[in-house]
N, CA, C and O of each residue as an XYZ file, in Angstrom:
788
protein
N     -17.049     17.507    -11.683
C     -15.780     18.161    -11.887
C     -15.511     19.114    -10.717
O     -16.385     19.889    -10.327
N     -14.305     19.050    -10.167
C     -13.940     19.895     -9.054
C     -12.975     20.971     -9.532
O     -11.837     20.666     -9.889
N     -13.405     22.190     -9.543
C     -12.551     23.287     -9.991
C     -11.600     23.686     -8.877
O     -11.915     23.557     -7.694
N     -10.439     24.168     -9.270
C      -9.491     24.677     -8.293
C      -9.994     26.025     -7.777
O     -10.287     26.914     -8.576
N     -10.099     26.193     -6.464
C     -10.504     27.501     -5.943
C      -9.492     28.571     -6.345
O      -8.302     28.296     -6.498
N      -9.984     29.782     -6.510
C      -9.107     30.874     -6.917
C      -8.073     31.215     -5.840
O      -6.921     31.495     -6.170
N      -8.454     31.199     -4.575
C      -7.556     31.596     -3.503
C      -7.173     30.384     -2.657
O      -7.650     30.208     -1.535
N      -6.321     29.576     -3.214
C      -5.846     28.384     -2.535
C      -4.343     28.519     -2.378
O      -3.658     28.945     -3.308
N      -3.825     28.166     -1.222
C      -2.383     28.245     -1.018
C      -1.681     27.299     -1.980
O      -2.290     26.376     -2.521
N      -0.398     27.540     -2.185
C       0.369     26.676     -3.085
C       0.322     25.234     -2.594
O       0.165     24.313     -3.395
N       0.456     25.034     -1.301
C       0.400     23.681     -0.750
C      -0.995     23.075     -0.926
O      -1.126     21.891     -1.236
N      -2.013     23.874     -0.731
C      -3.381     23.403     -0.917
C      -3.663     23.030     -2.363
O      -4.307     22.017     -2.636
N      -3.181     23.850     -3.287
C      -3.376     23.573     -4.715
C      -2.615     22.308     -5.108
O      -3.129     21.475     -5.854
N      -1.403     22.172     -4.607
C      -0.596     20.972     -4.885
C      -1.329     19.722     -4.393
O      -1.400     18.713     -5.095
N      -1.869     19.804     -3.185
C      -2.580     18.657     -2.622
C      -3.844     18.347     -3.413
O      -4.198     17.181     -3.588
N      -4.519     19.372     -3.885
C      -5.724     19.150     -4.674
C      -5.386     18.447     -5.994
O      -6.136     17.583     -6.448
N      -4.272     18.815     -6.598
C      -3.815     18.126     -7.810
C      -3.516     16.669     -7.490
O      -3.901     15.772     -8.240
N      -2.833     16.434     -6.383
C      -2.514     15.060     -5.980
C      -3.783     14.240     -5.745
O      -3.878     13.094     -6.185
N      -4.743     14.824     -5.058
C      -5.986     14.101     -4.762
C      -6.752     13.750     -6.031
O      -7.251     12.633     -6.170
N      -6.845     14.704     -6.958
C      -7.547     14.439     -8.211
C      -6.805     13.372     -9.012
O      -7.422     12.468     -9.575
N      -5.486     13.484     -9.058
C      -4.685     12.501     -9.796
C      -4.864     11.107     -9.205
O      -4.985     10.131     -9.946
N      -4.880     11.006     -7.895
C      -5.052      9.693     -7.255
C      -6.356      9.055     -7.707
O      -6.386      7.875     -8.057
N      -7.429      9.829     -7.699
C      -8.714      9.297     -8.134
C      -8.697      8.848     -9.578
O      -9.225      7.787     -9.911
N      -8.092      9.653    -10.440
C      -8.030      9.297    -11.860
C      -7.119      8.091    -12.099
O      -7.449      7.219    -12.904
N      -5.984      8.034    -11.413
C      -5.069      6.903    -11.588
C      -5.751      5.599    -11.182
O      -5.618      4.585    -11.866
N      -6.477      5.631    -10.074
C      -7.162      4.426     -9.605
C      -8.293      4.047    -10.558
O      -8.480      2.873    -10.877
N      -9.033      5.037    -11.004
C     -10.188      4.785    -11.875
C      -9.779      4.316    -13.270
O     -10.352      3.363    -13.799
N      -8.789      4.983    -13.867
C      -8.443      4.723    -15.264
C      -7.158      3.927    -15.458
O      -6.943      3.349    -16.524
N      -6.304      3.893    -14.438
C      -4.966      3.334    -14.594
C      -4.006      4.468    -14.884
O      -4.340      5.394    -15.623
N      -2.832      4.405    -14.318
C      -1.868      5.485    -14.437
C      -1.553      5.834    -15.889
O      -1.545      7.006    -16.264
N      -1.295      4.817    -16.701
C      -0.876      5.049    -18.071
C      -1.943      5.737    -18.919
O      -1.631      6.268    -19.985
N      -3.192      5.738    -18.467
C      -4.287      6.331    -19.235
C      -4.589      7.778    -18.854
O      -5.489      8.389    -19.431
N      -3.861      8.330    -17.902
C      -4.137      9.689    -17.422
C      -3.024     10.627    -17.884
O      -1.840     10.341    -17.708
N      -3.427     11.750    -18.477
C      -2.465     12.755    -18.935
C      -2.601     14.028    -18.099
O      -3.551     14.191    -17.334
N      -1.647     14.904    -18.261
C      -1.726     16.204    -17.596
C      -2.942     16.965    -18.118
O      -3.588     17.697    -17.368
N      -3.249     16.797    -19.379
C      -4.437     17.451    -19.948
C      -5.708     16.939    -19.257
O      -6.622     17.719    -18.990
N      -5.770     15.641    -18.969
C      -6.924     15.089    -18.250
C      -7.066     15.730    -16.872
O      -8.164     16.101    -16.457
N      -5.961     15.850    -16.185
C      -5.987     16.476    -14.855
C      -6.446     17.930    -14.949
O      -7.294     18.371    -14.175
N      -5.885     18.659    -15.892
C      -6.262     20.065    -16.061
C      -7.753     20.184    -16.367
O      -8.428     21.065    -15.834
N      -8.263     19.310    -17.213
C      -9.689     19.338    -17.545
C     -10.539     19.071    -16.304
O     -11.489     19.807    -16.035
N     -10.209     18.038    -15.556
C     -10.987     17.692    -14.359
C     -10.934     18.786    -13.299
O     -11.913     19.008    -12.586
N      -9.816     19.458    -13.193
C      -9.653     20.525    -12.199
C     -10.064     21.893    -12.737
O     -10.010     22.888    -12.014
N     -10.470     21.944    -13.987
C     -10.862     23.192    -14.647
C      -9.773     24.251    -14.523
O     -10.016     25.388    -14.118
N      -8.584     23.840    -14.881
C      -7.447     24.741    -14.873
C      -6.625     24.468    -16.133
O      -7.044     23.691    -16.991
N      -5.483     25.091    -16.242
C      -4.655     24.913    -17.436
C      -3.540     23.896    -17.170
O      -3.170     23.633    -16.025
N      -3.028     23.342    -18.251
C      -1.883     22.437    -18.118
C      -0.681     23.163    -17.522
O       0.003     22.585    -16.678
N      -0.389     24.409    -17.923
C       0.745     25.105    -17.294
C       0.616     25.203    -15.768
O       1.615     25.166    -15.050
N      -0.625     25.329    -15.284
C      -0.811     25.362    -13.823
C      -0.363     24.039    -13.210
O       0.338     24.026    -12.198
N      -0.765     22.934    -13.820
C      -0.353     21.617    -13.319
C       1.167     21.500    -13.398
O       1.816     21.057    -12.450
N       1.731     21.905    -14.552
C       3.184     21.816    -14.733
C       3.959     22.709    -13.764
O       5.126     22.441    -13.480
N       3.338     23.743    -13.266
C       4.048     24.596    -12.303
C       4.245     23.889    -10.961
O       5.066     24.310    -10.147
N       3.499     22.828    -10.740
C       3.634     22.045     -9.505
C       4.351     20.716     -9.742
O       5.086     20.240     -8.876
N       4.138     20.127    -10.906
C       4.712     18.812    -11.221
C       5.154     18.784    -12.678
O       4.387     19.181    -13.554
N       6.372     18.324    -12.959
C       6.849     18.309    -14.340
C       6.217     17.218    -15.213
O       6.322     17.270    -16.439
N       5.562     16.232    -14.588
C       4.993     15.130    -15.367
C       4.011     14.335    -14.508
O       3.935     14.521    -13.294
N       3.269     13.451    -15.157
C       2.392     12.567    -14.384
C       3.227     11.605    -13.546
O       2.789     11.187    -12.474
N       4.417     11.248    -14.010
C       5.301     10.386    -13.218
C       5.689     11.063    -11.915
O       5.761     10.415    -10.871
N       5.938     12.360    -11.972
C       6.286     13.102    -10.754
C       5.091     13.160     -9.802
O       5.259     13.094     -8.585
N       3.894     13.282    -10.357
C       2.683     13.272     -9.527
C       2.539     11.912     -8.861
O       2.278     11.820     -7.661
N       2.710     10.874     -9.640
C       2.634      9.518     -9.101
C       3.656      9.310     -7.991
O       3.335      8.767     -6.934
N       4.875      9.738     -8.234
C       5.929      9.560     -7.239
C       5.574     10.275     -5.939
O       5.738      9.716     -4.855
N       5.091     11.503     -6.047
C       4.702     12.258     -4.847
C       3.534     11.586     -4.134
O       3.511     11.512     -2.905
N       2.575     11.101     -4.898
C       1.420     10.417     -4.312
C       1.829      9.163     -3.555
O       1.432      8.958     -2.407
N       2.629      8.326     -4.212
C       3.042      7.082     -3.570
C       3.906      7.345     -2.344
O       3.774      6.668     -1.324
N       4.778      8.321     -2.448
C       5.614      8.658     -1.296
C       4.735      9.077     -0.117
O       4.939      8.614      1.006
N       3.780      9.935     -0.365
C       2.880     10.437      0.669
C       2.005      9.323      1.232
O       1.934      9.142      2.448
N       1.344      8.581      0.359
C       0.393      7.561      0.799
C       1.072      6.398      1.506
O       0.588      5.932      2.537
N       2.190      5.924      0.961
C       2.853      4.760      1.561
C       3.520      5.117      2.879
O       3.543      4.301      3.800
N       4.061      6.324      2.983
C       4.636      6.746      4.265
C       3.541      6.815      5.325
O       3.753      6.393      6.462
N       2.387      7.338      4.966
C       1.271      7.398      5.902
C       0.790      6.019      6.303
O       0.487      5.776      7.471
N       0.719      5.121      5.344
C       0.303      3.747      5.640
C       1.250      3.106      6.647
O       0.805      2.505      7.625
N       2.548      3.230      6.412
C       3.517      2.620      7.321
C       3.484      3.276      8.700
O       3.672      2.595      9.708
N       3.251      4.574      8.759
C       3.136      5.252     10.060
C       1.928      4.749     10.838
O       1.988      4.627     12.061
N       0.841      4.457     10.146
C      -0.342      3.913     10.818
C      -0.151      2.452     11.210
O      -0.750      1.982     12.178
N       0.678      1.737     10.463
C       0.931      0.329     10.767
C       1.824      0.154     11.993
O       1.645     -0.798     12.752
N       2.775      1.049     12.196
C       3.736      0.903     13.295
C       3.084      0.739     14.668
O       3.456     -0.182     15.396
N       2.128      1.591     15.056
C       1.527      1.391     16.385
C       0.752      0.076     16.478
O       0.695     -0.538     17.544
N       0.167     -0.349     15.380
C      -0.554     -1.622     15.375
C       0.413     -2.773     15.647
O       0.130     -3.645     16.468
N       1.543     -2.774     14.964
C       2.531     -3.831     15.184
C       3.126     -3.747     16.588
O       3.400     -4.772     17.213
N       3.323     -2.534     17.079
C       3.855     -2.377     18.435
C       2.892     -2.953     19.472
O       3.322     -3.460     20.508
N       1.605     -2.875     19.195
C       0.618     -3.411     20.139
C       0.607     -4.933     20.160
O      -0.020     -5.539     21.029
N       1.293     -5.550     19.212
C       1.323     -7.013     19.130
C       2.584     -7.614     19.747
O       2.914     -8.769     19.477
N       3.273     -6.859     20.556
C       4.458     -7.388     21.239
C       4.039     -8.457     22.243
O       2.915     -8.419     22.744
N       4.924     -9.413     22.548
C       4.553    -10.531     23.424
C       3.947    -10.117     24.752
O       3.035    -10.782     25.244
N       4.427     -9.046     25.335
C       3.901     -8.644     26.637
C       2.468     -8.119     26.573
O       1.808     -7.990     27.604
N       1.986     -7.817     25.368
C       0.627     -7.277     25.266
C      -0.283     -8.116     24.365
O      -1.381     -7.681     24.019
N       0.165     -9.313     23.986
C      -0.664    -10.138     23.118
C      -1.908    -10.617     23.848
O      -1.846    -11.027     25.007
N      -3.025    -10.560     23.162
C      -4.257    -11.131     23.694
C      -4.668    -12.256     22.758
O      -4.086    -12.421     21.686
N      -5.644    -13.012     23.150
C      -6.127    -14.107     22.310
C      -6.541    -13.594     20.937
O      -6.279    -14.250     19.928
N      -7.185    -12.429     20.886
C      -7.665    -11.891     19.614
C      -6.550    -11.306     18.769
O      -6.723    -11.142     17.562
N      -5.418    -10.987     19.361
C      -4.335    -10.350     18.617
C      -3.188    -11.307     18.315
O      -2.125    -10.866     17.880
N      -3.374    -12.597     18.534
C      -2.254    -13.526     18.430
C      -1.883    -13.896     16.998
O      -0.927    -14.644     16.797
N      -2.591    -13.409     16.022
C      -2.307    -13.748     14.627
C      -1.847    -12.511     13.864
O      -2.648    -11.773     13.292
N      -0.543    -12.311     13.874
C       0.031    -11.112     13.255
C      -0.352    -11.003     11.780
O      -0.705     -9.921     11.312
N      -0.286    -12.107     11.050
C      -0.580    -12.063      9.618
C      -2.013    -11.601      9.385
O      -2.265    -10.761      8.521
N      -2.950    -12.148     10.155
C      -4.348    -11.729     10.005
C      -4.520    -10.253     10.317
O      -5.243     -9.545      9.615
N      -3.863     -9.791     11.359
C      -3.981     -8.389     11.764
C      -3.435     -7.469     10.668
O      -4.068     -6.474     10.314
N      -2.268     -7.803     10.139
C      -1.665     -6.977      9.090
C      -2.508     -7.035      7.812
O      -2.700     -6.017      7.148
N      -3.004     -8.215      7.472
C      -3.843     -8.356      6.279
C      -5.096     -7.496      6.409
O      -5.460     -6.788      5.470
N      -5.755     -7.551      7.555
C      -6.962     -6.732      7.755
C      -6.630     -5.248      7.692
O      -7.401     -4.451      7.158
N      -5.489     -4.888      8.236
C      -5.047     -3.493      8.161
C      -4.911     -3.070      6.700
O      -5.393     -2.007      6.312
N      -4.253     -3.904      5.891
C      -4.067     -3.575      4.475
C      -5.404     -3.468      3.749
O      -5.555     -2.638      2.852
N      -6.368     -4.294      4.125
C      -7.693     -4.196      3.512
C      -8.320     -2.827      3.774
O      -9.087     -2.328      2.951
N      -7.999     -2.226      4.905
C      -8.496     -0.896      5.234
C      -7.796      0.212      4.465
O      -8.208      1.370      4.525
N      -6.750     -0.135      3.751
C      -5.981      0.831      2.954
C      -6.258      0.634      1.465
O      -5.351      0.713      0.636
N      -7.530      0.375      1.138
C      -7.923      0.005     -0.226
C      -7.479      1.024     -1.266
O      -6.954      0.638     -2.311
N      -7.677      2.316     -1.009
C      -7.318      3.328     -2.008
C      -5.815      3.339     -2.274
O      -5.386      3.481     -3.419
N      -5.026      3.191     -1.232
C      -3.571      3.173     -1.405
C      -3.143      1.927     -2.173
O      -2.274      2.006     -3.042
N      -3.744      0.776     -1.864
C      -3.430     -0.443     -2.613
C      -3.810     -0.302     -4.082
O      -3.056     -0.706     -4.967
N      -4.972      0.267     -4.333
C      -5.392      0.464     -5.729
C      -4.421      1.395     -6.465
O      -4.072      1.156     -7.621
N      -4.001      2.435     -5.790
C      -3.050      3.365     -6.395
C      -1.720      2.663     -6.665
O      -1.125      2.841     -7.728
N      -1.265      1.881     -5.721
C       0.007      1.177     -5.862
C      -0.020      0.185     -7.017
O       1.018     -0.117     -7.606
N      -1.194     -0.314     -7.337
C      -1.339     -1.303     -8.403
C      -1.994     -0.727     -9.663
O      -2.477     -1.484    -10.505
N      -2.014      0.591     -9.800
C      -2.725      1.192    -10.930
C      -1.918      1.233    -12.218
O      -2.403      1.742    -13.229
N      -0.720      0.719    -12.206
C       0.087      0.679    -13.417
C       1.260     -0.258    -13.267
O       1.524     -0.764    -12.176
N       1.967     -0.491    -14.358
C       3.073     -1.431    -14.328
C       4.405     -0.832    -14.733
O       5.373     -1.556    -14.963
N       4.458      0.474    -14.820
C       5.694      1.141    -15.238
C       6.799      0.944    -14.196
O       6.517      0.596    -13.049
N       8.042      1.164    -14.591
C       9.164      1.003    -13.653
C       9.014      1.814    -12.366
O       9.462      1.378    -11.305
N       8.386      2.994    -12.453
C       8.167      3.797    -11.249
C       7.303      3.033    -10.258
O       7.587      3.023     -9.060
N       6.262      2.402    -10.748
C       5.393      1.601     -9.884
C       6.163      0.448     -9.280
O       6.093      0.206     -8.075
N       6.896     -0.261    -10.118
C       7.627     -1.422     -9.634
C       8.618     -1.034     -8.546
O       8.720     -1.709     -7.522
N       9.338      0.042     -8.766
C      10.322      0.476     -7.773
C       9.644      0.863     -6.460
O      10.109      0.480     -5.386
N       8.558      1.615     -6.538
C       7.841      2.006     -5.321
C       7.242      0.793     -4.617
O       7.290      0.697     -3.390
N       6.679     -0.131     -5.388
C       6.072     -1.327     -4.809
C       7.133     -2.159     -4.095
O       6.902     -2.634     -2.983
N       8.292     -2.338     -4.724
C       9.373     -3.106     -4.102
C       9.869     -2.419     -2.831
O      10.121     -3.075     -1.820
N      10.007     -1.105     -2.889
C      10.460     -0.370     -1.702
C       9.442     -0.490     -0.569
O       9.812     -0.673      0.591
N       8.164     -0.387     -0.910
C       7.113     -0.531      0.099
C       7.148     -1.927      0.716
O       7.077     -2.069      1.937
N       7.256     -2.948     -0.115
C       7.276     -4.316      0.408
C       8.509     -4.556      1.268
O       8.438     -5.299      2.247
N       9.624     -3.950      0.927
C      10.825     -4.062      1.769
C      10.601     -3.406      3.127
O      10.974     -3.960      4.162
N       9.988     -2.221      3.116
C       9.671     -1.535      4.378
C       8.705     -2.358      5.220
O       8.874     -2.476      6.433
N       7.700     -2.922      4.575
C       6.748     -3.767      5.283
C       7.465     -4.967      5.874
O       7.227     -5.328      7.027
N       8.334     -5.583      5.100
C       9.100     -6.729      5.586
C       9.969     -6.389      6.777
O      10.054     -7.168      7.727
N      10.615     -5.237      6.739
C      11.442     -4.816      7.879
C      10.609     -4.707      9.147
O      11.049     -5.105     10.226
N       9.418     -4.172      9.011
C       8.552     -4.042     10.174
C       8.087     -5.404     10.681
O       7.962     -5.610     11.888
N       7.833     -6.326      9.767
C       7.371     -7.651     10.174
C       8.472     -8.465     10.850
O       8.178     -9.322     11.683
N       9.727     -8.212     10.506
C      10.811     -8.958     11.160
C      10.918     -8.595     12.631
O      11.542     -9.323     13.402
N      10.325     -7.492     13.028
C      10.357     -7.092     14.433
C       9.332     -7.843     15.266
O       9.346     -7.748     16.494
N       8.446     -8.587     14.623
C       7.397     -9.310     15.337
C       7.915    -10.666     15.788
O       8.186    -11.526     14.949
N       8.061    -10.880     17.095
C       8.620    -12.139     17.587
C       7.727    -13.348     17.347
O       8.199    -14.485     17.387
N       6.435    -13.115     17.096
C       5.532    -14.239     16.869
C       5.783    -14.926     15.531
O       5.550    -16.127     15.392
N       6.258    -14.166     14.550
C       6.440    -14.730     13.217
C       7.648    -15.663     13.181
O       8.681    -15.389     13.791
N       7.499    -16.749     12.469
C       8.578    -17.724     12.337
C       9.510    -17.379     11.187
O      10.430    -18.143     10.895
N       9.295    -16.259     10.534
C      10.066    -15.910      9.344
C      11.208    -14.956      9.636
O      11.893    -14.507      8.717
N      11.418    -14.644     10.894
C      12.443    -13.661     11.237
C      13.786    -14.055     10.642
O      14.214    -15.208     10.712
N      14.420    -13.077     10.069
C      15.745    -13.206      9.472
C      15.821    -14.260      8.365
O      16.888    -14.824      8.126
N      14.732    -14.523      7.707
C      14.726    -15.444      6.571
C      14.248    -14.661      5.354
O      13.043    -14.517      5.150
N      15.176    -14.153      4.541
C      14.805    -13.257      3.439
C      13.834    -13.873      2.429
O      12.955    -13.180      1.917
N      13.985    -15.165      2.139
C      13.086    -15.793      1.171
C      11.657    -15.850      1.696
O      10.710    -15.519      0.983
N      11.510    -16.271      2.944
C      10.173    -16.333      3.524
C       9.562    -14.942      3.662
O       8.363    -14.753      3.454
N      10.386    -13.991      4.010
C       9.898    -12.622      4.139
C       9.410    -12.089      2.794
O       8.376    -11.424      2.727
N      10.144    -12.376      1.731
C       9.720    -11.967      0.391
C       8.396    -12.633      0.026
O       7.499    -11.981     -0.509
N       8.271    -13.920      0.309
C       7.014    -14.624      0.034
C       5.864    -13.999      0.820
O       4.783    -13.779      0.274
N       6.093    -13.716      2.083
C       5.040    -13.173      2.935
C       4.594    -11.792      2.481
O       3.395    -11.544      2.357
N       5.526    -10.898      2.234
C       5.140     -9.536      1.855
C       4.453     -9.529      0.489
O       3.518     -8.759      0.269
N       4.908    -10.376     -0.422
C       4.276    -10.466     -1.727
C       2.860    -11.019     -1.607
O       1.937    -10.520     -2.251
N       2.690    -12.049     -0.782
C       1.351    -12.601     -0.542
C       0.427    -11.570      0.084
O      -0.711    -11.404     -0.356
N       0.905    -10.881      1.101
C       0.080     -9.869      1.765
C      -0.377     -8.807      0.776
O      -1.561     -8.477      0.708
N       0.568     -8.276      0.011
C       0.258     -7.223     -0.950
C      -0.702     -7.717     -2.031
O      -1.729     -7.086     -2.285
N      -0.378     -8.824     -2.658
C      -1.190     -9.328     -3.763
C      -2.583     -9.747     -3.323
O      -3.569     -9.420     -3.984
N      -2.672    -10.468     -2.209
C      -3.982    -10.913     -1.746
C      -4.834     -9.757     -1.236
O      -6.046     -9.738     -1.449
N      -4.216     -8.804     -0.573
C      -4.986     -7.645     -0.105
C      -5.521     -6.866     -1.300
O      -6.677     -6.444     -1.294
N      -4.695     -6.673     -2.321
C      -5.157     -5.968     -3.518
C      -6.289     -6.739     -4.191
O      -7.292     -6.152     -4.595
N      -6.125     -8.040     -4.307
C      -7.175     -8.865     -4.919
C      -8.465     -8.769     -4.117
O      -9.547     -8.657     -4.693
N      -8.357     -8.811     -2.793
C      -9.551     -8.771     -1.946
C     -10.284     -7.433     -2.046
O     -11.514     -7.404     -2.005
N      -9.545     -6.318     -2.178
C     -10.222     -5.016     -2.256
C     -10.803     -4.753     -3.639
O     -11.640     -3.866     -3.800
N     -10.364     -5.521     -4.644
C     -10.881     -5.303     -5.991
C     -11.852     -6.385     -6.452
O     -12.442     -6.273     -7.526
N     -12.020     -7.422     -5.653
C     -12.925     -8.511     -6.025
C     -13.938     -8.724     -4.900
O     -13.658     -9.444     -3.942
N     -15.116     -8.101     -5.011
C     -16.105     -8.182     -3.932
C     -16.653     -9.595     -3.698
O     -17.294     -9.843     -2.677
N     -16.410    -10.512     -4.621
C     -16.911    -11.874     -4.424
C     -16.074    -12.662     -3.420
O     -16.498    -13.721     -2.956
N     -14.886    -12.153     -3.081
C     -14.034    -12.858     -2.126
C     -14.481    -12.594     -0.697
O     -14.912    -11.490     -0.364
N     -14.376    -13.611      0.138
C     -14.660    -13.485      1.564
C     -13.347    -13.108      2.247
O     -12.512    -13.971      2.516
N     -13.173    -11.835      2.520
C     -11.910    -11.334      3.069
C     -11.589    -11.957      4.420
O     -10.424    -12.218      4.720
N     -12.594    -12.196      5.227
C     -12.364    -12.794      6.548
C     -11.806    -14.214      6.407
O     -10.830    -14.571      7.067
N     -12.424    -15.011      5.553
C     -11.947    -16.378      5.324
C     -10.558    -16.359      4.696
O      -9.697    -17.161      5.055
N     -10.347    -15.455      3.773
C      -9.041    -15.327      3.139
C      -7.972    -14.972      4.170
O      -6.859    -15.495      4.121
N      -8.306    -14.095      5.087
C      -7.386    -13.697      6.146
C      -6.987    -14.888      7.007
O      -5.805    -15.086      7.290
N      -7.962    -15.672      7.419
C      -7.676    -16.850      8.253
C      -6.864    -17.886      7.485
O      -5.927    -18.471      8.027
N      -7.220    -18.110      6.237
C      -6.491    -19.083      5.413
C      -5.051    -18.637      5.193
O      -4.128    -19.451      5.243
N      -4.861    -17.348      4.950
C      -3.517    -16.813      4.764
C      -2.678    -17.038      6.009
O      -1.528    -17.468      5.913
N      -3.235    -16.754      7.166
C      -2.505    -16.949      8.415
C      -2.120    -18.418      8.591
O      -0.973    -18.726      8.915
N      -3.062    -19.309      8.381
C      -2.790    -20.743      8.523
C      -1.715    -21.183      7.542
O      -0.806    -21.930      7.905
N      -1.817    -20.726      6.311
C      -0.853    -21.072      5.272
C       0.550    -20.585      5.626
O       1.522    -21.333      5.521
N       0.644    -19.331      6.043
C       1.954    -18.753      6.334
C       2.587    -19.421      7.552
O       3.753    -19.812      7.511
N       1.826    -19.552      8.627
C       2.389    -20.143      9.842
C       2.776    -21.603      9.592
O       3.870    -22.031      9.960
N       1.874    -22.364      8.966
C       2.178    -23.765      8.680
C       3.315    -23.926      7.692
O       4.189    -24.773      7.876
N       3.308    -23.122      6.651
C       4.367    -23.200      5.642
C       5.721    -22.795      6.190
O       6.730    -23.428      5.880
N       5.755    -21.764      6.991
C       7.017    -21.322      7.581
C       7.569    -22.394      8.523
O       8.767    -22.674      8.525
N       6.685    -22.986      9.317
C       7.106    -24.039     10.240
C       7.649    -25.241      9.471
O       8.698    -25.781      9.823
N       6.934    -25.662      8.415
C       7.370    -26.816      7.624
C       8.712    -26.537      6.946
O       9.584    -27.406      6.915
N       8.877    -25.344      6.411
C      10.123    -24.993      5.755
C      11.273    -24.947      6.755
O      12.371    -25.428      6.473
N      11.017    -24.374      7.911
C      12.048    -24.302      8.934
C      12.461    -25.716      9.374
O      13.651    -25.994      9.521
N      11.483    -26.606      9.583
C      11.787    -27.979      9.989
C      12.543    -28.719      8.893
O      13.452    -29.500      9.173
N      12.161    -28.468      7.644
C      12.852    -29.093      6.514
C      14.294    -28.636      6.412
O      15.179    -29.433      6.099
N      14.533    -27.377      6.669
C      15.900    -26.843      6.605
C      16.762    -27.388      7.735
O      17.937    -27.691      7.528
N      16.179    -27.516      8.945
C      16.977    -27.993     10.069
C      17.239    -29.490      9.963
O      18.221    -29.978     10.522
N      16.380    -30.235      9.255
C      16.578    -31.667      9.059
C      17.615    -31.934      7.974
O      18.263    -32.981      7.959
N      17.761    -30.971      7.066
C      18.637    -31.162      5.894
C      19.991    -30.676      6.116
O      20.834    -30.769      5.224
């Protein structure tokens, strides 16, 4: 149990509540965590928690906003390094690179998938839209400006990355390569089918 220090700034205390909540949401699932649970784990009172957040939904919203914004900020330089003028043999597979990046964001993925309430769904959809916007900037991908393919790709990336971080029996490296082959081949086949029809 981590007690709240007596002399912690308001911002520090707020962040400590967020950090504890993130751990509990991932461990137990969002719907199973109450403000009383947080207060107990932090050895403080519920009114203290309520003075920072009106509900667990507000805590979740703040957590997802913080974590997903940070994830996307870390992803941007990675995608920028994959521009055609700087592509190397090892960096030529955008899908694999993004998938591996997402695997490194295991805690954020677990948090994003820790519940099924409308708040989660809305945040997940917004995150996938942001991810899709960033992927459309990659000239290597054959899915540019194709909303259906982009939806399929972002959903696959999110779902498979979450599955890989929660199922240790999966070979993430093999899954990454298979995903890349599937996406590139499928996008090419769909594009050829559309132009023939």
